[in-house]
Every structure is written in C-alpha cells, then in structure tokens.
Amino acid sequence: MPVYYYSSASGMVRQFCERLCEGTPRQAFDLSVREVRKSVPEGRWVLVTPSYKTGNPGNDTIPEAVRRFLRDPVTRRRMVGVMGSGNRNFGAHYQAASRQISAISGRPLLFEFELQGTAWDIADARAILERLDAEVAAHA
Ligand SMILES: Cc1cc2nc3c(=O)[nH]c(=O)nc-3n(C[C@H](O)[C@H](O)[C@H](O)COP(=O)(O)O)c2cc1C
C-alpha cells in the first residue's frame, strides 16, 4: 500500500519516505502537491506526518495539508494507520500530530521515529508495511 506524507522545507519526512520506497514498488505521495491533496486514495494507505507545535494550544500541531487531505470521509476510511516523525526535545508534545490523528481516527499509530529516521527505522517501517500488505492481500 502507498504512503502519503507531508514534509516541510527541512524535508526530513520526505527523505524518510523516499528511502522507505527506494528499490520497492511502493509509492510515496507528497501532500504538499495540490493534486495529491485533492485526490482520494484508491485503496488502503498509510499516513506519514511530522508534528509542528507552534506555541498555539489550538489546532495547529497537525500540518494543514494533512488536515485538508483527511477531510474526505472515504480517504479517512481507507487510512490504515499513521507513522509519525518528531523530535523528543518537544517533550510532552513529542509526536503530538500523529498521536492525535491516531486517537481521532481510531487507527493505530504504526511507528514513531525522530527526524529523518535511522537505517533501522527504515527497516522496521518497511517490515510493518509489508505485514499490512500481506494482511490486505489475504483478505482480498
Ligand atoms: C517549529 C517546529 C515545531 C516542532 N514541533 C514539534 C512537536 O510539537 N512535536 C514533535 O515531536 N516534533 C516537533 N518538531 C520536530 C519535527 O516534527 C521533526 O523535525 C520532523 O522530522 C520534521 O519533518 P519535516 O522536515 O519533513 O517537516 C518541530 C519542529 C519545528 C521546526
């Protein structure tokens, strides 16, 4: 199943997703591209998002592009789970976006990593996605 991600100018999540899919048939779609944000995934998919705490206790931890993409109920229904990139320096806000999305959607927080992730993180995330692919194939 594909991953859909948002990544800011620092590009850490982009780097993670590109390495995740490298040399595999898996596709990574960039939610900062308008057409991607407006599309509805054809099947099951996984979200990869950073967290951005801007000092406002309100709604702005989840990136706007992710928020918009998740407005569509079909898109939400097809989301299998969430992977989050964060930075432990943010303490109690660590992974706030991915954890919030998981709590609201009822979908599992599949994997958490810091910044662009390590080679081990990539391997772990690949294994998780492969397991999900196998589960979906078994129920098809
Ligand atoms: C202004 C700012 C706010 C951030 N807020 C959080 C936060 O609340 N929780 C967290 O876990 N990480 C936080 N981070 C860390 C980013 O989520 C992390 O570096 C992520 O890898 C960035 O991905 P990107 O480069 O693809 O945008 C913040 C980073 C910045 C620059």
PDB file of C-alpha atoms and ligand atoms in Angstrom, residues 5-15 49-54 61 85-91 93-97 113-116, ligand 1:
ATOM      1  CA  TYR A   5       3.225  12.178   3.517  1.00  0.00           C
ATOM      2  CA  TYR A   6       3.611  15.804   4.380  1.00  0.00           C
ATOM      3  CA  SER A   7       7.083  17.275   4.756  1.00  0.00           C
ATOM      4  CA  SER A   8       8.144  20.874   5.381  1.00  0.00           C
ATOM      5  CA  ALA A   9      11.117  22.661   3.818  1.00  0.00           C
ATOM      6  CA  SER A  10      13.513  20.755   6.081  1.00  0.00           C
ATOM      7  CA  GLY A  11      12.400  17.629   4.183  1.00  0.00           C
ATOM      8  CA  MET A  12      13.025  15.022   6.871  1.00  0.00           C
ATOM      9  CA  VAL A  13       9.810  13.111   6.313  1.00  0.00           C
ATOM     10  CA  ARG A  14      10.351  13.309   2.554  1.00  0.00           C
ATOM     11  CA  GLN A  15      13.787  11.777   2.986  1.00  0.00           C
ATOM     12  CA  THR A  49       3.419  13.092   9.218  1.00  0.00           C
ATOM     13  CA  PRO A  50       5.694  15.336  11.265  1.00  0.00           C
ATOM     14  CA  SER A  51       4.400  17.280  14.280  1.00  0.00           C
ATOM     15  CA  TYR A  52       4.518  21.063  14.409  1.00  0.00           C
ATOM     16  CA  LYS A  53       3.816  22.750  17.687  1.00  0.00           C
ATOM     17  CA  THR A  54       3.750  26.445  17.001  1.00  0.00           C
ATOM     18  CA  THR A  61       0.013  20.697  15.589  1.00  0.00           C
ATOM     19  CA  SER A  85       8.197  11.882  12.737  1.00  0.00           C
ATOM     20  CA  GLY A  86       9.044  14.079  15.710  1.00  0.00           C
ATOM     21  CA  ASN A  87      11.769  15.345  17.976  1.00  0.00           C
ATOM     22  CA  ARG A  88      11.977  14.314  21.627  1.00  0.00           C
ATOM     23  CA  ASN A  89      13.137  17.830  22.526  1.00  0.00           C
ATOM     24  CA  PHE A  90       9.474  18.798  22.294  1.00  0.00           C
ATOM     25  CA  GLY A  91       8.801  16.783  25.444  1.00  0.00           C
ATOM     26  CA  HIS A  93       4.371  17.429  22.537  1.00  0.00           C
ATOM     27  CA  TYR A  94       6.510  14.649  21.089  1.00  0.00           C
ATOM     28  CA  GLN A  95       4.569  13.116  18.171  1.00  0.00           C
ATOM     29  CA  ALA A  96       1.522  15.210  19.043  1.00  0.00           C
ATOM     30  CA  ALA A  97       0.191  15.221  15.469  1.00  0.00           C
ATOM     31  CA  PHE A 113      10.706   7.929  14.598  1.00  0.00           C
ATOM     32  CA  GLU A 114      12.794  11.045  15.125  1.00  0.00           C
ATOM     33  CA  LEU A 115      13.702  13.481  12.363  1.00  0.00           C
ATOM     34  CA  GLN A 116      14.562  11.641   9.121  1.00  0.00           C
TER      35      GLN A 116
HETATM   36  C1  LIG B   1       8.798  24.853  14.666  1.00  0.00           C
HETATM   37  C2  LIG B   1       8.897  23.365  14.904  1.00  0.00           C
HETATM   38  C3  LIG B   1       7.973  22.782  15.759  1.00  0.00           C
HETATM   39  C4  LIG B   1       8.037  21.403  16.029  1.00  0.00           C
HETATM   40  N1  LIG B   1       7.133  20.840  16.885  1.00  0.00           N
HETATM   41  C5  LIG B   1       7.238  19.516  17.213  1.00  0.00           C
HETATM   42  C6  LIG B   1       6.332  18.918  18.152  1.00  0.00           C
HETATM   43  O1  LIG B   1       5.441  19.544  18.694  1.00  0.00           O
HETATM   44  N2  LIG B   1       6.494  17.591  18.414  1.00  0.00           N
HETATM   45  C7  LIG B   1       7.461  16.838  17.847  1.00  0.00           C
HETATM   46  O2  LIG B   1       7.539  15.648  18.135  1.00  0.00           O
HETATM   47  N3  LIG B   1       8.313  17.379  16.939  1.00  0.00           N
HETATM   48  C8  LIG B   1       8.225  18.692  16.628  1.00  0.00           C
HETATM   49  N4  LIG B   1       9.097  19.242  15.710  1.00  0.00           N
HETATM   50  C9  LIG B   1      10.066  18.370  15.042  1.00  0.00           C
HETATM   51  C10 LIG B   1       9.600  17.941  13.646  1.00  0.00           C
HETATM   52  O3  LIG B   1       8.348  17.300  13.676  1.00  0.00           O
HETATM   53  C11 LIG B   1      10.614  16.938  13.081  1.00  0.00           C
HETATM   54  O4  LIG B   1      11.862  17.594  12.955  1.00  0.00           O
HETATM   55  C12 LIG B   1      10.219  16.385  11.716  1.00  0.00           C
HETATM   56  O5  LIG B   1      11.185  15.430  11.334  1.00  0.00           O
HETATM   57  C13 LIG B   1      10.143  17.453  10.647  1.00  0.00           C
HETATM   58  O6  LIG B   1       9.812  16.850   9.411  1.00  0.00           O
HETATM   59  P1  LIG B   1       9.918  17.658   8.032  1.00  0.00           P
HETATM   60  O7  LIG B   1      11.326  18.150   7.908  1.00  0.00           O
HETATM   61  O8  LIG B   1       9.572  16.656   6.984  1.00  0.00           O
HETATM   62  O9  LIG B   1       8.907  18.760   8.095  1.00  0.00           O
HETATM   63  C14 LIG B   1       9.043  20.594  15.418  1.00  0.00           C
HETATM   64  C15 LIG B   1       9.968  21.213  14.557  1.00  0.00           C
HETATM   65  C16 LIG B   1       9.914  22.571  14.305  1.00  0.00           C
HETATM   66  C17 LIG B   1      10.918  23.179  13.377  1.00  0.00           C
END
